[in-house]
Tab-separated table of C-alpha atoms and ligand atoms in Angstrom:
chain	number	residue	atom	x	y	z
G	1	MET	CA	1.850	-19.089	-9.269
G	2	PRO	CA	0.365	-20.231	-12.546
G	3	THR	CA	-2.115	-17.370	-12.878
G	4	THR	CA	-2.661	-13.851	-11.590
G	5	PRO	CA	-4.390	-13.828	-8.179
G	6	LEU	CA	-7.994	-12.682	-8.222
G	7	LEU	CA	-9.954	-10.909	-5.498
G	8	ILE	CA	-13.684	-11.568	-5.275
G	9	GLY	CA	-15.509	-8.807	-3.427
G	10	SER	CA	-18.817	-7.023	-3.342
G	11	GLU	CA	-20.178	-3.614	-2.529
G	12	ILE	CA	-22.930	-5.235	-0.460
G	13	TYR	CA	-20.581	-5.275	2.544
G	14	ARG	CA	-20.109	-1.498	2.462
G	15	ARG	CA	-23.656	-0.580	3.420
G	16	SER	CA	-24.577	-3.722	5.347
G	17	SER	CA	-24.394	-3.948	9.131
G	18	TYR	CA	-25.619	-6.486	11.667
G	19	GLY	CA	-26.882	-3.554	13.745
G	20	PRO	CA	-25.212	-0.773	15.764
G	21	LYS	CA	-24.417	-2.850	18.866
G	22	HIS	CA	-23.276	-6.001	17.074
G	23	PRO	CA	-19.553	-6.871	16.701
G	24	LEU	CA	-20.226	-6.881	12.934
G	25	ALA	CA	-21.403	-3.274	12.978
G	26	ILE	CA	-17.964	-2.431	11.584
G	27	PRO	CA	-16.962	-2.191	7.912
G	28	ARG	CA	-14.425	-4.865	6.971
G	29	VAL	CA	-14.446	-5.977	3.326
G	30	SER	CA	-15.152	-2.444	2.063
G	31	THR	CA	-12.252	-1.021	4.084
G	32	MET	CA	-9.915	-3.763	2.867
G	33	LEU	CA	-10.938	-3.031	-0.747
G	34	ASP	CA	-10.493	0.726	-0.287
G	35	LEU	CA	-7.095	0.122	1.253
G	36	VAL	CA	-5.719	-2.146	-1.475
G	37	ARG	CA	-7.097	0.181	-4.152
G	38	ALA	CA	-5.462	3.166	-2.445
G	39	LEU	CA	-2.200	1.232	-2.546
G	40	GLY	CA	-2.625	0.580	-6.278
G	41	TRP	CA	-2.814	-3.155	-5.648
G	42	LEU	CA	-6.197	-3.883	-7.218
G	43	PRO	CA	-6.243	-3.245	-10.967
G	44	ALA	CA	-9.599	-3.923	-12.603
G	45	HIS	CA	-8.441	-7.189	-14.186
G	46	GLN	CA	-7.817	-8.700	-10.740
G	47	TYR	CA	-11.213	-7.816	-9.254
G	48	VAL	CA	-14.322	-9.955	-9.668
G	49	ASP	CA	-17.694	-8.833	-8.383
G	50	SER	CA	-19.185	-11.651	-6.333
G	51	PRO	CA	-22.280	-13.360	-7.656
G	52	VAL	CA	-25.143	-13.999	-5.236
G	53	ALA	CA	-25.588	-17.751	-4.752
G	54	SER	CA	-29.026	-18.958	-5.820
G	55	PRO	CA	-31.264	-20.844	-3.380
G	56	GLU	CA	-30.546	-23.956	-5.482
G	57	ALA	CA	-26.779	-23.486	-5.105
G	58	LEU	CA	-27.142	-22.980	-1.346
G	59	ALA	CA	-29.219	-26.170	-1.166
G	60	ARG	CA	-26.089	-28.187	-1.979
G	61	PHE	CA	-25.459	-27.887	1.783
G	62	HIS	CA	-28.380	-26.045	3.348
G	63	ALA	CA	-31.931	-27.227	3.968
G	64	PRO	CA	-34.440	-25.659	1.540
G	65	ASP	CA	-36.825	-24.733	4.372
G	66	TYR	CA	-34.000	-22.874	6.151
G	67	ILE	CA	-33.042	-20.998	2.963
G	68	ALA	CA	-36.709	-20.055	2.504
G	69	ALA	CA	-36.802	-18.790	6.107
G	70	LEU	CA	-33.749	-16.578	5.469
G	71	MET	CA	-35.366	-15.125	2.344
G	72	ARG	CA	-38.602	-14.521	4.253
G	73	ALA	CA	-36.685	-12.833	7.073
G	74	GLU	CA	-35.058	-10.483	4.572
G	75	ALA	CA	-38.369	-9.688	2.845
G	76	THR	CA	-40.372	-9.076	6.022
G	77	GLN	CA	-37.540	-8.033	8.385
G	78	GLN	CA	-38.952	-10.286	11.049
G	79	VAL	CA	-39.170	-13.929	12.067
G	80	THR	CA	-41.885	-15.844	13.843
G	81	PRO	CA	-41.108	-17.270	17.285
G	82	ALA	CA	-41.112	-20.746	15.721
G	83	GLU	CA	-38.596	-19.701	13.040
G	84	ARG	CA	-36.384	-18.035	15.633
G	85	GLU	CA	-36.412	-21.170	17.724
G	86	ARG	CA	-35.828	-23.569	14.851
G	87	TYR	CA	-33.386	-21.636	12.655
G	88	ARG	CA	-31.725	-19.344	15.242
G	89	ILE	CA	-32.397	-16.326	13.007
G	90	GLY	CA	-32.961	-13.339	15.292
G	91	ALA	CA	-31.285	-15.263	18.135
G	92	ASP	CA	-27.803	-16.003	19.494
G	93	GLY	CA	-26.159	-12.955	17.879
G	94	ASN	CA	-27.605	-13.751	14.438
G	95	PRO	CA	-29.861	-10.727	13.948
G	96	VAL	CA	-32.460	-10.030	11.296
G	97	PHE	CA	-30.893	-7.217	9.238
G	98	PRO	CA	-31.711	-5.711	5.826
G	99	GLU	CA	-29.418	-8.037	3.816
G	100	VAL	CA	-29.839	-11.143	5.986
G	101	PHE	CA	-30.246	-13.357	2.916
G	102	ARG	CA	-28.318	-11.490	0.213
G	103	ARG	CA	-25.175	-10.857	2.255
G	104	PRO	CA	-24.544	-14.482	3.222
G	105	ALA	CA	-25.634	-15.591	-0.261
G	106	THR	CA	-23.033	-13.194	-1.695
G	107	SER	CA	-20.348	-14.640	0.512
G	108	ALA	CA	-21.338	-18.138	-0.637
G	109	GLY	CA	-21.497	-17.081	-4.281
G	110	GLY	CA	-17.986	-15.670	-3.992
G	111	THR	CA	-16.444	-18.756	-2.456
G	112	ILE	CA	-18.201	-21.153	-4.860
G	113	LEU	CA	-16.931	-19.032	-7.761
G	114	ALA	CA	-13.428	-19.029	-6.242
G	115	ALA	CA	-13.430	-22.832	-6.186
G	116	ARG	CA	-14.499	-22.958	-9.834
G	117	LEU	CA	-11.985	-20.312	-10.935
G	118	THR	CA	-9.126	-22.255	-9.348
G	119	LEU	CA	-10.001	-25.630	-10.865
G	120	GLY	CA	-7.153	-25.339	-13.338
G	121	GLY	CA	-4.833	-23.975	-10.635
G	122	GLY	CA	-4.323	-20.531	-9.159
G	123	VAL	CA	-5.212	-18.296	-6.266
G	124	VAL	CA	-8.376	-16.423	-5.305
G	125	HIS	CA	-8.937	-14.256	-2.220
G	126	VAL	CA	-12.505	-13.897	-0.926
G	127	PRO	CA	-12.341	-11.577	2.103
G	128	GLY	CA	-16.137	-11.726	2.504
G	129	GLY	CA	-15.962	-15.517	2.880
G	130	GLY	CA	-15.025	-17.619	5.870
G	131	THR	CA	-18.408	-18.021	7.575
G	132	HIS	CA	-17.246	-21.285	9.110
G	133	HIS	CA	-19.934	-21.724	11.793
G	134	GLY	CA	-22.940	-21.925	9.437
G	135	ARG	CA	-25.024	-25.102	9.813
G	136	PRO	CA	-27.168	-26.917	7.235
G	137	ASP	CA	-30.401	-25.853	8.896
G	138	ARG	CA	-29.606	-22.972	11.223
G	139	ALA	CA	-27.539	-19.857	11.817
G	140	ALA	CA	-24.624	-19.985	14.269
G	141	GLY	CA	-21.912	-17.591	15.403
G	142	PHE	CA	-22.888	-14.670	13.108
G	143	CYS	CA	-22.921	-17.127	10.134
G	144	TYR	CA	-26.144	-17.802	8.243
G	145	VAL	CA	-24.681	-19.988	5.523
G	146	ASN	CA	-21.362	-21.791	5.309
G	147	ASP	CA	-19.561	-20.458	2.250
G	148	ALA	CA	-16.453	-22.505	3.040
G	149	VAL	CA	-18.392	-25.775	2.951
G	150	LEU	CA	-20.087	-24.777	-0.302
G	151	GLY	CA	-16.732	-23.892	-1.891
G	152	LEU	CA	-15.192	-27.176	-0.761
G	153	MET	CA	-18.204	-29.020	-2.181
G	154	ALA	CA	-17.702	-27.227	-5.503
G	155	TRP	CA	-14.150	-28.597	-5.584
G	156	LEU	CA	-15.411	-32.092	-4.726
G	157	ASP	CA	-18.163	-31.890	-7.343
G	158	ALA	CA	-15.508	-31.029	-9.935
G	159	GLY	CA	-13.623	-34.212	-9.092
G	160	LEU	CA	-10.998	-33.233	-6.536
G	161	THR	CA	-10.445	-35.936	-3.943
G	162	ASN	CA	-7.722	-34.557	-1.668
G	163	ILE	CA	-8.406	-31.155	-0.128
G	164	LEU	CA	-7.062	-29.411	2.966
G	165	TYR	CA	-9.174	-26.885	4.849
G	166	LEU	CA	-6.963	-24.876	7.201
G	167	ASP	CA	-8.580	-22.473	9.664
G	168	ILE	CA	-6.596	-19.970	11.766
G	169	ASP	CA	-9.589	-17.993	13.047
G	170	ALA	CA	-9.704	-17.567	16.857
G	171	HIS	CA	-12.789	-19.802	16.898
G	172	HIS	CA	-13.045	-23.495	16.023
G	173	GLY	CA	-14.134	-24.116	12.422
G	174	ASP	CA	-16.898	-26.383	13.693
G	175	GLY	CA	-19.358	-26.055	10.814
G	176	VAL	CA	-16.757	-27.127	8.256
G	177	GLU	CA	-15.363	-29.986	10.305
G	178	ASP	CA	-18.848	-31.372	10.937
G	179	ALA	CA	-19.902	-31.012	7.288
G	180	PHE	CA	-17.101	-33.366	6.187
G	181	ARG	CA	-17.162	-35.651	9.229
G	182	ASP	CA	-17.933	-38.616	6.950
G	183	ASP	CA	-15.947	-37.504	3.924
G	184	PRO	CA	-12.207	-38.247	4.055
G	185	ARG	CA	-11.644	-36.279	0.839
G	186	VAL	CA	-11.584	-33.107	2.962
G	187	PHE	CA	-9.036	-32.938	5.791
G	188	THR	CA	-9.708	-30.088	8.219
G	189	LEU	CA	-7.196	-28.467	10.545
G	190	SER	CA	-8.327	-25.722	12.910
G	191	VAL	CA	-6.109	-23.651	15.201
G	192	HIS	CA	-8.239	-21.760	17.716
G	193	GLU	CA	-8.392	-20.419	21.265
G	194	GLU	CA	-9.102	-23.089	23.873
G	195	GLY	CA	-12.151	-22.654	26.071
G	196	ARG	CA	-13.814	-20.202	23.705
G	197	TRP	CA	-17.164	-20.449	21.926
G	198	PRO	CA	-18.270	-22.834	20.330
G	199	PHE	CA	-16.338	-24.913	22.915
G	200	THR	CA	-15.642	-27.701	20.423
G	201	GLY	CA	-12.414	-28.609	18.624
G	202	ALA	CA	-10.566	-30.315	21.463
G	203	LEU	CA	-7.157	-31.802	20.735
G	204	GLU	CA	-8.658	-35.302	20.755
G	205	ASP	CA	-11.444	-34.396	18.282
G	206	ARG	CA	-10.471	-35.956	14.940
G	207	ALA	CA	-13.837	-36.395	13.209
G	208	GLY	CA	-13.201	-39.987	12.213
G	209	GLY	CA	-9.509	-39.444	11.498
G	210	HIS	CA	-9.363	-36.704	8.879
G	211	ALA	CA	-9.625	-33.691	11.168
G	212	ARG	CA	-7.115	-32.210	13.541
G	213	ASN	CA	-7.690	-29.512	16.141
G	214	ILE	CA	-5.085	-27.400	17.865
G	215	PRO	CA	-6.606	-25.430	20.723
G	216	VAL	CA	-4.148	-22.760	21.885
G	217	PRO	CA	-3.921	-20.848	25.167
G	218	ALA	CA	-4.667	-17.175	25.734
G	219	GLY	CA	-1.729	-14.986	24.779
G	220	PHE	CA	-0.832	-17.189	21.775
G	221	ASN	CA	2.057	-15.320	20.108
G	222	ASP	CA	3.889	-15.136	16.756
G	223	SER	CA	6.612	-17.565	17.858
G	224	GLU	CA	3.966	-20.093	18.831
G	225	MET	CA	2.212	-19.750	15.480
G	226	ALA	CA	5.584	-20.189	13.734
G	227	TRP	CA	6.096	-23.345	15.792
G	228	LEU	CA	2.727	-24.700	14.695
G	229	LEU	CA	3.512	-23.792	11.100
G	230	HIS	CA	6.807	-25.677	11.050
G	231	GLU	CA	5.931	-28.521	13.411
G	232	ALA	CA	2.337	-29.246	12.380
G	233	ILE	CA	0.956	-27.372	9.358
G	234	LEU	CA	3.867	-27.828	6.930
G	235	PRO	CA	4.501	-31.481	7.879
G	236	LEU	CA	0.791	-32.106	7.350
G	237	LEU	CA	0.908	-30.421	3.927
G	238	ARG	CA	3.949	-32.495	2.949
G	239	HIS	CA	2.169	-35.651	4.068
G	240	LEU	CA	-1.192	-34.985	2.424
G	241	ARG	CA	0.041	-33.209	-0.716
G	242	PRO	CA	-3.453	-31.758	-1.234
G	243	GLN	CA	-4.733	-30.861	-4.679
G	244	ALA	CA	-6.299	-27.750	-3.194
G	245	VAL	CA	-6.127	-25.731	0.009
G	246	MET	CA	-8.773	-23.459	1.471
G	247	LEU	CA	-7.292	-21.154	4.117
G	248	GLN	CA	-9.695	-19.374	6.461
G	249	CYS	CA	-7.851	-16.285	7.721
G	250	GLY	CA	-10.088	-14.867	10.399
G	251	ALA	CA	-8.432	-11.789	11.894
G	252	ASP	CA	-9.791	-12.300	15.409
G	253	ALA	CA	-6.658	-14.070	16.682
G	254	LEU	CA	-4.878	-10.707	16.523
G	255	GLU	CA	-3.896	-9.035	19.775
G	256	GLU	CA	-6.260	-6.057	19.337
G	257	ASP	CA	-9.368	-8.105	18.658
G	258	PRO	CA	-12.106	-7.495	21.235
G	259	LEU	CA	-13.616	-11.002	21.026
G	260	SER	CA	-10.614	-13.242	21.739
G	261	ARG	CA	-7.594	-13.324	24.020
G	262	LEU	CA	-4.954	-14.398	21.507
G	263	ALA	CA	-1.985	-12.139	20.827
G	264	LEU	CA	-0.776	-12.586	17.258
G	265	SER	CA	0.542	-9.775	15.121
G	266	ASN	CA	-0.590	-9.761	11.503
G	267	ASN	CA	2.891	-10.955	10.536
G	268	ALA	CA	1.723	-14.387	11.680
G	269	HIS	CA	-1.078	-14.461	9.110
G	270	ARG	CA	1.241	-13.407	6.299
G	271	THR	CA	3.870	-15.954	7.330
G	272	VAL	CA	1.342	-18.795	7.351
G	273	LEU	CA	-0.053	-17.751	3.978
G	274	ARG	CA	3.401	-17.426	2.388
G	275	ALA	CA	4.331	-20.922	3.537
G	276	VAL	CA	1.021	-22.547	2.594
G	277	MET	CA	1.033	-20.978	-0.902
G	278	ALA	CA	4.070	-23.005	-1.870
G	279	HIS	CA	2.166	-26.247	-1.201
G	280	ALA	CA	-1.182	-25.337	-2.757
G	281	PRO	CA	-1.672	-25.907	-6.500
G	282	ARG	CA	-5.134	-24.426	-5.994
G	283	LEU	CA	-5.616	-21.910	-3.201
G	284	VAL	CA	-8.663	-20.057	-1.926
G	285	VAL	CA	-8.014	-17.589	0.894
G	286	LEU	CA	-11.055	-16.579	2.911
G	287	GLY	CA	-11.665	-13.931	5.548
G	288	GLY	CA	-13.591	-14.905	8.664
G	289	GLY	CA	-13.833	-13.335	12.096
G	290	GLY	CA	-12.226	-10.044	13.038
G	291	TYR	CA	-13.930	-7.357	15.092
G	292	ASN	CA	-11.477	-4.470	15.184
G	293	PRO	CA	-11.908	-2.590	11.898
G	294	TRP	CA	-8.277	-1.415	11.679
G	295	SER	CA	-6.858	-4.846	12.462
G	296	VAL	CA	-9.072	-6.619	9.959
G	297	ALA	CA	-8.418	-4.280	7.039
G	298	ARG	CA	-4.651	-4.134	7.655
G	299	CYS	CA	-4.423	-7.915	8.064
G	300	TRP	CA	-6.394	-8.822	4.946
G	301	ALA	CA	-4.735	-6.139	2.803
G	302	GLY	CA	-1.418	-7.659	3.887
G	303	LEU	CA	-2.584	-11.097	2.763
G	304	TRP	CA	-3.412	-9.692	-0.661
G	305	ALA	CA	0.095	-8.222	-0.792
G	306	VAL	CA	1.581	-11.657	-0.087
G	307	LEU	CA	-0.524	-13.322	-2.785
G	308	ASN	CA	0.748	-10.769	-5.297
G	309	GLY	CA	4.324	-10.494	-4.083
G	310	HIS	CA	3.922	-6.802	-3.249
G	311	PRO	CA	6.373	-5.582	-0.592
G	312	ILE	CA	4.662	-4.148	2.500
G	313	PRO	CA	5.487	-0.430	2.621
G	314	GLU	CA	7.174	0.903	5.763
G	315	ARG	CA	4.676	3.736	5.838
G	316	LEU	CA	1.376	3.853	3.997
G	317	PRO	CA	0.902	6.431	1.244
G	318	PRO	CA	-1.497	9.291	2.141
G	319	ALA	CA	-4.505	7.847	0.267
G	320	ALA	CA	-4.241	4.554	2.168
G	321	GLU	CA	-3.689	6.321	5.482
G	322	ALA	CA	-6.830	8.364	4.817
G	323	VAL	CA	-8.868	5.156	4.484
G	324	LEU	CA	-7.756	4.042	7.939
G	325	ARG	CA	-8.180	7.496	9.503
G	326	GLY	CA	-11.730	7.535	8.159
G	327	LEU	CA	-12.771	4.612	10.372
G	328	SER	CA	-14.521	4.947	13.685
G	329	PHE	CA	-15.078	2.269	16.293
G	330	HIS	CA	-17.464	2.453	19.231
G	331	ARG	CA	-15.465	0.271	21.588
G	332	ALA	CA	-12.727	1.014	24.080
G	333	ALA	CA	-10.002	0.395	21.494
G	334	GLY	CA	-11.567	2.987	19.211
G	335	ARG	CA	-11.230	5.888	21.618
G	336	ASN	CA	-7.516	6.300	21.297
G	337	PRO	CA	-6.192	4.222	18.405
G	338	PRO	CA	-2.391	3.983	18.247
G	339	GLU	CA	-0.775	5.854	15.397
G	340	HIS	CA	0.523	2.735	13.649
G	341	TRP	CA	-3.062	1.604	12.952
G	342	PHE	CA	-3.236	4.535	10.531
G	343	THR	CA	0.253	4.622	9.072
G	344	THR	CA	1.328	0.999	8.602
G	345	LEU	CA	0.048	-2.331	7.332
G	346	ALA	CA	2.452	-4.582	9.234
G	347	ASP	CA	2.214	-4.766	13.019
G	348	PRO	CA	5.347	-4.892	15.141
G	349	PRO	CA	6.113	-8.637	15.573
G	350	ARG	CA	4.880	-10.230	18.790
G	351	PRO	CA	7.357	-13.017	19.547
G	352	GLY	CA	7.342	-14.909	22.830
G	353	VAL	CA	7.994	-18.159	24.582
G	354	VAL	CA	6.706	-21.279	22.835
G	355	ARG	CA	4.800	-22.881	25.679
G	356	ALA	CA	4.790	-26.612	26.331
G	357	ALA	CA	1.070	-26.892	25.615
G	358	VAL	CA	1.637	-25.566	22.093
G	359	ARG	CA	4.543	-27.973	21.488
G	360	ARG	CA	2.479	-30.892	22.741
G	361	ALA	CA	-0.496	-29.949	20.572
G	362	ALA	CA	1.676	-29.745	17.451
G	363	ALA	CA	3.106	-33.211	18.076
G	364	ALA	CA	-0.312	-34.677	18.822
G	365	ALA	CA	-1.751	-33.259	15.604
G	366	LEU	CA	0.724	-35.275	13.540
G	367	ALA	CA	0.114	-38.588	15.295
G	368	ASP	CA	-1.738	-41.327	13.393
G	369	LEU	CA	-2.273	-39.363	10.198
G	370	PRO	CA	-4.452	-41.113	7.632
G	371	ALA	CA	-2.922	-42.229	4.342
G	372	ARG	CA	-3.062	-39.683	1.555
G	373	PRO	CA	-6.373	-40.010	-0.325
G	374	PRO	CA	-5.990	-41.414	-3.843
G	375	ALA	CA	-5.774	-38.614	-6.419
G	376	MET	CA	-8.305	-39.336	-9.107
G	377	ALA	CA	-8.377	-35.849	-10.555
K	401	LIG	ZN1	-13.755	-16.180	14.868
């Protein structure tokens, strides 16, 4: 890698919650940061405090009236029935909470900055980013803005013309695919659970040619992800030779996640990242979904280890273990957490049969690829 990897984070995530009953009641970015610091993996020169995107910066993708509604919701802690209906704030799992403007604006500010910091090459991890469902004029799927779209636009605005957005969250990256439906400079590839919300991203959905979707069946395992990596993702990277890659690493495709039925171990995420890194002159790694606090923190800390070439320890040192033991989780999985959630970063691998549907989807994703966009930057 040409430069030292940077991690863009913020303390806003530590005290912010979507509310006690919401899947995002749990701490995620703050736990990941505590964990990598406890491991000695985050010296001050690699950490950047995320800026908060201004309303003007958000307006590159979002409607000004929607941004104003988010700011009003934060200031008043309520929305009118008309605003709820129109902007889906306070509806559909997108609650009004104390940082309902600043938190998403921080995630956007981080990803926009990551795009700018990588213009000359390099790697930036933004665990608070990855809000891939956000729409220009409304909230969707716990996402109020779409930091990924804004970061990709920052790359485009700087002159890049050949970008790959790769999304391995359990849910379809619908907001990003739709944002670039008419812009072949951004190719999107999403691997997600079939038949799950938002119920888009079918195998046949190609958004005019420069999108691919690989819906995968329940129980999707490490061997199947490795198949997709070698039979779809890497061939696509070799074909496109993108100038930049944005990788959305939602942790909700992990076996222990309460919101999906996929069965990856976190080795799958690290394997994908390690392989993609070699083909990405500019790389921004985002977070995304992930609703089991232990799984999310261990997964994303492991990604940071890969970016830096740190070996994953067999057993965590006491300070790191204490971070994980300090978590609580008010769901079934939190009642009796297995010991390895406290003492390790790497899950036991979860290999399995590579099912025919996965093989077929990989082959279909490579059919009729568009020509590589001309590189003008
Ligand atoms: Zn998700």
